[in-house]
Amino acid sequence: FFATAVLEREFLVSRNKERKLYNDLEVVTSRLFQQERLNRELRINQEQLIGRIRQQQDLVDVLQQRMILLVEESSRDVELLKQVSSELQCLQSSEEKLEGLVEE
């Protein structure tokens, strides 16, 4: 009788350990699924961010090219203004000479 009671007690203890292990397994499995879902969401966010970074880099490249063109255009405009200024000075000088000749 004593041996049977000990066996029944050990059986109940092992049964309780099995239930606890099964519950622990369910908790860990649930956490694992949550972690996998979170990892998928993070991968999606990462891919979206990488896409945005690439778009912004493309935009930066376009803006740099535009800036180079604007600098070149500005340089041409400066040269043109210098040329116009020089021609204007020549005209003013010629006008002054003509006025001097007319007065004589």
JSON list of N, CA and C in Angstrom, two decimals, residues 51-89:
[
{"chain": "A", "resi": 51, "resn": "GLY", "atom": "N", "xyz": [14.01, 52.42, -48.71]},
{"chain": "A", "resi": 51, "resn": "GLY", "atom": "CA", "xyz": [13.43, 53.01, -49.92]},
{"chain": "A", "resi": 51, "resn": "GLY", "atom": "C", "xyz": [13.40, 54.52, -49.84]},
{"chain": "A", "resi": 52, "resn": "ARG", "atom": "N", "xyz": [13.00, 55.05, -48.68]},
{"chain": "A", "resi": 52, "resn": "ARG", "atom": "CA", "xyz": [12.97, 56.51, -48.51]},
{"chain": "A", "resi": 52, "resn": "ARG", "atom": "C", "xyz": [14.37, 57.10, -48.61]},
{"chain": "A", "resi": 53, "resn": "ILE", "atom": "N", "xyz": [15.32, 56.42, -47.98]},
{"chain": "A", "resi": 53, "resn": "ILE", "atom": "CA", "xyz": [16.71, 56.92, -48.02]},
{"chain": "A", "resi": 53, "resn": "ILE", "atom": "C", "xyz": [17.20, 56.95, -49.47]},
{"chain": "A", "resi": 54, "resn": "ARG", "atom": "N", "xyz": [16.88, 55.92, -50.22]},
{"chain": "A", "resi": 54, "resn": "ARG", "atom": "CA", "xyz": [17.30, 55.89, -51.64]},
{"chain": "A", "resi": 54, "resn": "ARG", "atom": "C", "xyz": [16.64, 57.02, -52.42]},
{"chain": "A", "resi": 55, "resn": "GLN", "atom": "N", "xyz": [15.34, 57.25, -52.17]},
{"chain": "A", "resi": 55, "resn": "GLN", "atom": "CA", "xyz": [14.65, 58.34, -52.86]},
{"chain": "A", "resi": 55, "resn": "GLN", "atom": "C", "xyz": [15.28, 59.67, -52.50]},
{"chain": "A", "resi": 56, "resn": "GLN", "atom": "N", "xyz": [15.58, 59.85, -51.20]},
{"chain": "A", "resi": 56, "resn": "GLN", "atom": "CA", "xyz": [16.19, 61.11, -50.78]},
{"chain": "A", "resi": 56, "resn": "GLN", "atom": "C", "xyz": [17.59, 61.27, -51.37]},
{"chain": "A", "resi": 57, "resn": "GLN", "atom": "N", "xyz": [18.32, 60.18, -51.47]},
{"chain": "A", "resi": 57, "resn": "GLN", "atom": "CA", "xyz": [19.65, 60.25, -52.08]},
{"chain": "A", "resi": 57, "resn": "GLN", "atom": "C", "xyz": [19.53, 60.63, -53.56]},
{"chain": "A", "resi": 58, "resn": "ASP", "atom": "N", "xyz": [18.54, 60.05, -54.24]},
{"chain": "A", "resi": 58, "resn": "ASP", "atom": "CA", "xyz": [18.31, 60.42, -55.64]},
{"chain": "A", "resi": 58, "resn": "ASP", "atom": "C", "xyz": [17.98, 61.91, -55.74]},
{"chain": "A", "resi": 59, "resn": "LEU", "atom": "N", "xyz": [17.14, 62.39, -54.82]},
{"chain": "A", "resi": 59, "resn": "LEU", "atom": "CA", "xyz": [16.78, 63.80, -54.82]},
{"chain": "A", "resi": 59, "resn": "LEU", "atom": "C", "xyz": [18.00, 64.68, -54.56]},
{"chain": "A", "resi": 60, "resn": "VAL", "atom": "N", "xyz": [18.84, 64.26, -53.63]},
{"chain": "A", "resi": 60, "resn": "VAL", "atom": "CA", "xyz": [20.07, 65.00, -53.35]},
{"chain": "A", "resi": 60, "resn": "VAL", "atom": "C", "xyz": [20.94, 65.06, -54.60]},
{"chain": "A", "resi": 61, "resn": "ASP", "atom": "N", "xyz": [21.06, 63.94, -55.30]},
{"chain": "A", "resi": 61, "resn": "ASP", "atom": "CA", "xyz": [21.85, 63.91, -56.53]},
{"chain": "A", "resi": 61, "resn": "ASP", "atom": "C", "xyz": [21.30, 64.88, -57.57]},
{"chain": "A", "resi": 62, "resn": "VAL", "atom": "N", "xyz": [19.97, 64.87, -57.74]},
{"chain": "A", "resi": 62, "resn": "VAL", "atom": "CA", "xyz": [19.34, 65.78, -58.70]},
{"chain": "A", "resi": 62, "resn": "VAL", "atom": "C", "xyz": [19.58, 67.23, -58.28]},
{"chain": "A", "resi": 63, "resn": "LEU", "atom": "N", "xyz": [19.43, 67.51, -56.99]},
{"chain": "A", "resi": 63, "resn": "LEU", "atom": "CA", "xyz": [19.63, 68.88, -56.50]},
{"chain": "A", "resi": 63, "resn": "LEU", "atom": "C", "xyz": [21.09, 69.32, -56.67]},
{"chain": "A", "resi": 64, "resn": "GLN", "atom": "N", "xyz": [22.02, 68.40, -56.46]},
{"chain": "A", "resi": 64, "resn": "GLN", "atom": "CA", "xyz": [23.43, 68.75, -56.67]},
{"chain": "A", "resi": 64, "resn": "GLN", "atom": "C", "xyz": [23.70, 69.07, -58.14]},
{"chain": "A", "resi": 65, "resn": "GLN", "atom": "N", "xyz": [23.12, 68.28, -59.03]},
{"chain": "A", "resi": 65, "resn": "GLN", "atom": "CA", "xyz": [23.28, 68.55, -60.46]},
{"chain": "A", "resi": 65, "resn": "GLN", "atom": "C", "xyz": [22.67, 69.90, -60.82]},
{"chain": "A", "resi": 66, "resn": "ARG", "atom": "N", "xyz": [21.49, 70.17, -60.25]},
{"chain": "A", "resi": 66, "resn": "ARG", "atom": "CA", "xyz": [20.82, 71.46, -60.52]},
{"chain": "A", "resi": 66, "resn": "ARG", "atom": "C", "xyz": [21.67, 72.61, -59.99]},
{"chain": "A", "resi": 67, "resn": "MET", "atom": "N", "xyz": [22.27, 72.41, -58.80]},
{"chain": "A", "resi": 67, "resn": "MET", "atom": "CA", "xyz": [23.11, 73.44, -58.21]},
{"chain": "A", "resi": 67, "resn": "MET", "atom": "C", "xyz": [24.31, 73.73, -59.11]},
{"chain": "A", "resi": 68, "resn": "ILE", "atom": "N", "xyz": [24.91, 72.68, -59.66]},
{"chain": "A", "resi": 68, "resn": "ILE", "atom": "CA", "xyz": [26.05, 72.86, -60.57]},
{"chain": "A", "resi": 68, "resn": "ILE", "atom": "C", "xyz": [25.62, 73.67, -61.79]},
{"chain": "A", "resi": 69, "resn": "LEU", "atom": "N", "xyz": [24.45, 73.33, -62.34]},
{"chain": "A", "resi": 69, "resn": "LEU", "atom": "CA", "xyz": [23.95, 74.08, -63.50]},
{"chain": "A", "resi": 69, "resn": "LEU", "atom": "C", "xyz": [23.70, 75.54, -63.14]},
{"chain": "A", "resi": 70, "resn": "LEU", "atom": "N", "xyz": [23.12, 75.78, -61.95]},
{"chain": "A", "resi": 70, "resn": "LEU", "atom": "CA", "xyz": [22.85, 77.16, -61.54]},
{"chain": "A", "resi": 70, "resn": "LEU", "atom": "C", "xyz": [24.15, 77.94, -61.35]},
{"chain": "A", "resi": 71, "resn": "VAL", "atom": "N", "xyz": [25.16, 77.30, -60.80]},
{"chain": "A", "resi": 71, "resn": "VAL", "atom": "CA", "xyz": [26.45, 77.97, -60.63]},
{"chain": "A", "resi": 71, "resn": "VAL", "atom": "C", "xyz": [27.04, 78.31, -62.00]},
{"chain": "A", "resi": 72, "resn": "GLU", "atom": "N", "xyz": [26.94, 77.37, -62.94]},
{"chain": "A", "resi": 72, "resn": "GLU", "atom": "CA", "xyz": [27.45, 77.63, -64.29]},
{"chain": "A", "resi": 72, "resn": "GLU", "atom": "C", "xyz": [26.67, 78.77, -64.94]},
{"chain": "A", "resi": 73, "resn": "GLU", "atom": "N", "xyz": [25.33, 78.76, -64.78]},
{"chain": "A", "resi": 73, "resn": "GLU", "atom": "CA", "xyz": [24.52, 79.84, -65.35]},
{"chain": "A", "resi": 73, "resn": "GLU", "atom": "C", "xyz": [24.87, 81.17, -64.70]},
{"chain": "A", "resi": 74, "resn": "SER", "atom": "N", "xyz": [25.09, 81.16, -63.39]},
{"chain": "A", "resi": 74, "resn": "SER", "atom": "CA", "xyz": [25.45, 82.40, -62.69]},
{"chain": "A", "resi": 74, "resn": "SER", "atom": "C", "xyz": [26.78, 82.93, -63.19]},
{"chain": "A", "resi": 75, "resn": "SER", "atom": "N", "xyz": [27.73, 82.03, -63.42]},
{"chain": "A", "resi": 75, "resn": "SER", "atom": "CA", "xyz": [29.04, 82.45, -63.94]},
{"chain": "A", "resi": 75, "resn": "SER", "atom": "C", "xyz": [28.88, 83.09, -65.32]},
{"chain": "A", "resi": 76, "resn": "ARG", "atom": "N", "xyz": [28.04, 82.47, -66.16]},
{"chain": "A", "resi": 76, "resn": "ARG", "atom": "CA", "xyz": [27.80, 83.05, -67.49]},
{"chain": "A", "resi": 76, "resn": "ARG", "atom": "C", "xyz": [27.12, 84.42, -67.36]},
{"chain": "A", "resi": 77, "resn": "ASP", "atom": "N", "xyz": [26.16, 84.51, -66.43]},
{"chain": "A", "resi": 77, "resn": "ASP", "atom": "CA", "xyz": [25.47, 85.79, -66.22]},
{"chain": "A", "resi": 77, "resn": "ASP", "atom": "C", "xyz": [26.44, 86.86, -65.75]},
{"chain": "A", "resi": 78, "resn": "VAL", "atom": "N", "xyz": [27.36, 86.49, -64.86]},
{"chain": "A", "resi": 78, "resn": "VAL", "atom": "CA", "xyz": [28.36, 87.45, -64.37]},
{"chain": "A", "resi": 78, "resn": "VAL", "atom": "C", "xyz": [29.23, 87.92, -65.53]},
{"chain": "A", "resi": 79, "resn": "GLU", "atom": "N", "xyz": [29.67, 86.98, -66.36]},
{"chain": "A", "resi": 79, "resn": "GLU", "atom": "CA", "xyz": [30.49, 87.34, -67.51]},
{"chain": "A", "resi": 79, "resn": "GLU", "atom": "C", "xyz": [29.73, 88.26, -68.47]},
{"chain": "A", "resi": 80, "resn": "LEU", "atom": "N", "xyz": [28.47, 87.94, -68.70]},
{"chain": "A", "resi": 80, "resn": "LEU", "atom": "CA", "xyz": [27.64, 88.76, -69.57]},
{"chain": "A", "resi": 80, "resn": "LEU", "atom": "C", "xyz": [27.47, 90.16, -69.00]},
{"chain": "A", "resi": 81, "resn": "LEU", "atom": "N", "xyz": [27.22, 90.25, -67.68]},
{"chain": "A", "resi": 81, "resn": "LEU", "atom": "CA", "xyz": [27.08, 91.56, -67.04]},
{"chain": "A", "resi": 81, "resn": "LEU", "atom": "C", "xyz": [28.38, 92.36, -67.13]},
{"chain": "A", "resi": 82, "resn": "LYS", "atom": "N", "xyz": [29.52, 91.69, -66.97]},
{"chain": "A", "resi": 82, "resn": "LYS", "atom": "CA", "xyz": [30.80, 92.39, -67.10]},
{"chain": "A", "resi": 82, "resn": "LYS", "atom": "C", "xyz": [30.96, 92.93, -68.52]},
{"chain": "A", "resi": 83, "resn": "GLN", "atom": "N", "xyz": [30.57, 92.10, -69.49]},
{"chain": "A", "resi": 83, "resn": "GLN", "atom": "CA", "xyz": [30.68, 92.51, -70.89]},
{"chain": "A", "resi": 83, "resn": "GLN", "atom": "C", "xyz": [29.76, 93.70, -71.17]},
{"chain": "A", "resi": 84, "resn": "VAL", "atom": "N", "xyz": [28.53, 93.63, -70.68]},
{"chain": "A", "resi": 84, "resn": "VAL", "atom": "CA", "xyz": [27.58, 94.74, -70.89]},
{"chain": "A", "resi": 84, "resn": "VAL", "atom": "C", "xyz": [28.09, 96.00, -70.20]},
{"chain": "A", "resi": 85, "resn": "SER", "atom": "N", "xyz": [28.63, 95.83, -69.00]},
{"chain": "A", "resi": 85, "resn": "SER", "atom": "CA", "xyz": [29.16, 96.99, -68.26]},
{"chain": "A", "resi": 85, "resn": "SER", "atom": "C", "xyz": [30.32, 97.62, -69.03]},
{"chain": "A", "resi": 86, "resn": "SER", "atom": "N", "xyz": [31.19, 96.78, -69.56]},
{"chain": "A", "resi": 86, "resn": "SER", "atom": "CA", "xyz": [32.33, 97.29, -70.33]},
{"chain": "A", "resi": 86, "resn": "SER", "atom": "C", "xyz": [31.85, 98.03, -71.57]},
{"chain": "A", "resi": 87, "resn": "GLU", "atom": "N", "xyz": [30.87, 97.44, -72.27]},
{"chain": "A", "resi": 87, "resn": "GLU", "atom": "CA", "xyz": [30.34, 98.10, -73.47]},
{"chain": "A", "resi": 87, "resn": "GLU", "atom": "C", "xyz": [29.64, 99.40, -73.11]},
{"chain": "A", "resi": 88, "resn": "LEU", "atom": "N", "xyz": [28.96, 99.41, -71.98]},
{"chain": "A", "resi": 88, "resn": "LEU", "atom": "CA", "xyz": [28.28, 100.63, -71.54]},
{"chain": "A", "resi": 88, "resn": "LEU", "atom": "C", "xyz": [29.31, 101.73, -71.23]},
{"chain": "A", "resi": 89, "resn": "GLN", "atom": "N", "xyz": [30.41, 101.34, -70.60]},
{"chain": "A", "resi": 89, "resn": "GLN", "atom": "CA", "xyz": [31.46, 102.32, -70.32]},
{"chain": "A", "resi": 89, "resn": "GLN", "atom": "C", "xyz": [32.05, 102.87, -71.61]}
]
